[in-house]
Tab-separated table of C-alpha atoms and ligand atoms in Angstrom:
chain	number	residue	atom	x	y	z
A	1337	UNK	CA	82.602	98.424	77.284
A	1338	UNK	CA	82.052	95.829	79.977
A	1339	UNK	CA	81.964	96.642	83.676
A	1340	UNK	CA	82.626	94.093	86.402
A	1341	UNK	CA	79.563	92.928	88.297
A	1342	UNK	CA	79.719	93.506	92.046
A	1343	UNK	CA	79.336	90.133	93.706
A	1344	UNK	CA	80.353	89.228	97.216
A	1345	UNK	CA	83.231	86.746	97.307
A	1346	UNK	CA	81.972	85.816	100.774
A	1347	UNK	CA	78.685	84.224	99.704
A	1348	UNK	CA	78.771	80.498	100.272
A	1349	UNK	CA	81.257	78.943	102.613
A	1350	UNK	CA	84.666	80.286	103.474
A	1351	UNK	CA	87.032	79.503	106.320
A	1352	UNK	CA	88.188	83.118	106.399
A	1353	UNK	CA	87.222	85.129	109.474
A	1354	UNK	CA	88.810	88.494	108.797
A	1355	UNK	CA	87.842	90.636	105.851
A	1356	UNK	CA	89.738	93.531	104.295
A	1357	UNK	CA	88.293	95.698	101.559
A	1358	UNK	CA	91.068	96.890	99.245
A	1359	UNK	CA	88.817	99.598	97.795
A	1360	UNK	CA	87.675	101.049	101.147
A	1361	UNK	CA	90.749	99.998	103.169
A	1362	UNK	CA	88.305	98.651	105.751
A	1363	UNK	CA	88.573	95.608	108.011
A	1364	UNK	CA	85.798	93.413	109.322
A	1365	UNK	CA	84.800	90.102	110.837
A	1366	UNK	CA	83.028	87.711	108.510
A	1367	UNK	CA	79.712	86.576	109.994
A	1368	UNK	CA	79.117	83.164	108.440
A	1369	UNK	CA	76.973	81.763	106.939
A	1370	UNK	CA	75.708	85.136	105.685
A	1371	UNK	CA	77.948	87.442	103.716
A	1372	UNK	CA	77.612	90.073	106.438
A	1373	UNK	CA	80.657	91.988	107.619
A	1374	UNK	CA	80.994	93.453	111.090
A	1375	UNK	CA	83.336	96.381	110.603
A	1376	UNK	CA	86.194	96.642	113.108
A	1377	UNK	CA	88.461	99.597	113.888
A	1378	UNK	CA	91.088	97.802	115.978
A	1379	UNK	CA	93.107	94.649	115.349
A	1380	UNK	CA	91.400	91.730	117.192
A	1381	UNK	CA	94.830	90.250	118.047
A	1382	UNK	CA	96.869	93.159	119.351
A	1383	UNK	CA	94.409	96.057	119.623
A	1384	UNK	CA	96.261	98.341	117.204
A	1385	UNK	CA	94.201	101.030	115.550
A	1386	UNK	CA	93.481	100.008	111.934
A	1387	UNK	CA	93.598	102.325	108.933
A	1388	UNK	CA	90.848	104.909	108.545
A	1389	UNK	CA	88.120	103.763	106.149
A	1390	UNK	CA	88.129	105.433	102.731
A	1391	UNK	CA	84.462	104.543	102.142
A	1392	UNK	CA	83.060	108.097	102.415
A	1393	UNK	CA	85.791	109.514	100.178
A	1394	UNK	CA	85.144	106.732	97.672
A	1395	UNK	CA	81.437	107.558	97.435
A	1396	UNK	CA	82.197	111.294	97.142
A	1397	UNK	CA	84.517	110.566	94.253
A	1398	UNK	CA	82.013	108.201	92.648
A	1399	UNK	CA	79.229	110.806	92.805
A	1400	UNK	CA	81.531	113.374	91.173
A	1401	UNK	CA	81.843	110.912	88.298
A	1402	UNK	CA	78.071	111.118	87.803
A	1403	UNK	CA	77.128	107.918	89.616
A	1404	UNK	CA	73.650	107.967	91.215
A	1405	UNK	CA	72.279	104.531	92.033
A	1406	UNK	CA	73.438	100.914	92.246
A	1407	UNK	CA	73.421	99.530	88.768
A	1408	UNK	CA	75.081	102.638	87.309
A	1409	UNK	CA	78.522	101.750	85.983
A	1410	UNK	CA	81.456	102.262	88.351
A	1411	UNK	CA	84.641	103.547	86.706
A	1412	UNK	CA	87.216	100.758	86.609
A	1413	UNK	CA	89.895	102.926	88.273
A	1414	UNK	CA	87.689	103.165	91.383
A	1415	UNK	CA	87.669	99.379	91.709
A	1416	UNK	CA	91.348	99.093	92.466
A	1417	UNK	CA	93.082	99.488	95.837
A	1418	UNK	CA	95.171	102.446	94.696
A	1419	UNK	CA	92.402	104.785	93.462
A	1420	UNK	CA	93.140	108.467	94.155
B	2212	ZN	ZN1	97.420	93.310	115.390
């Protein structure tokens, strides 16, 4: 069984400035030319509060699946935006 390799789509050049992680439901500003993301909690245009990050819940769920370190396989269902 093959697992997708985690690779940042932001490496190299992009003209995008806003990042959204479908898995974590997290927003950020893209800090070119690195692939760094500055996480934001409010919309930079209108100031609305953005959705709460699901990052902590995601890692909790992943650890319940037996995951320990980077390099361990990540279940495919956790790589989609609608994981539960
Ligand atoms: Zn807005």
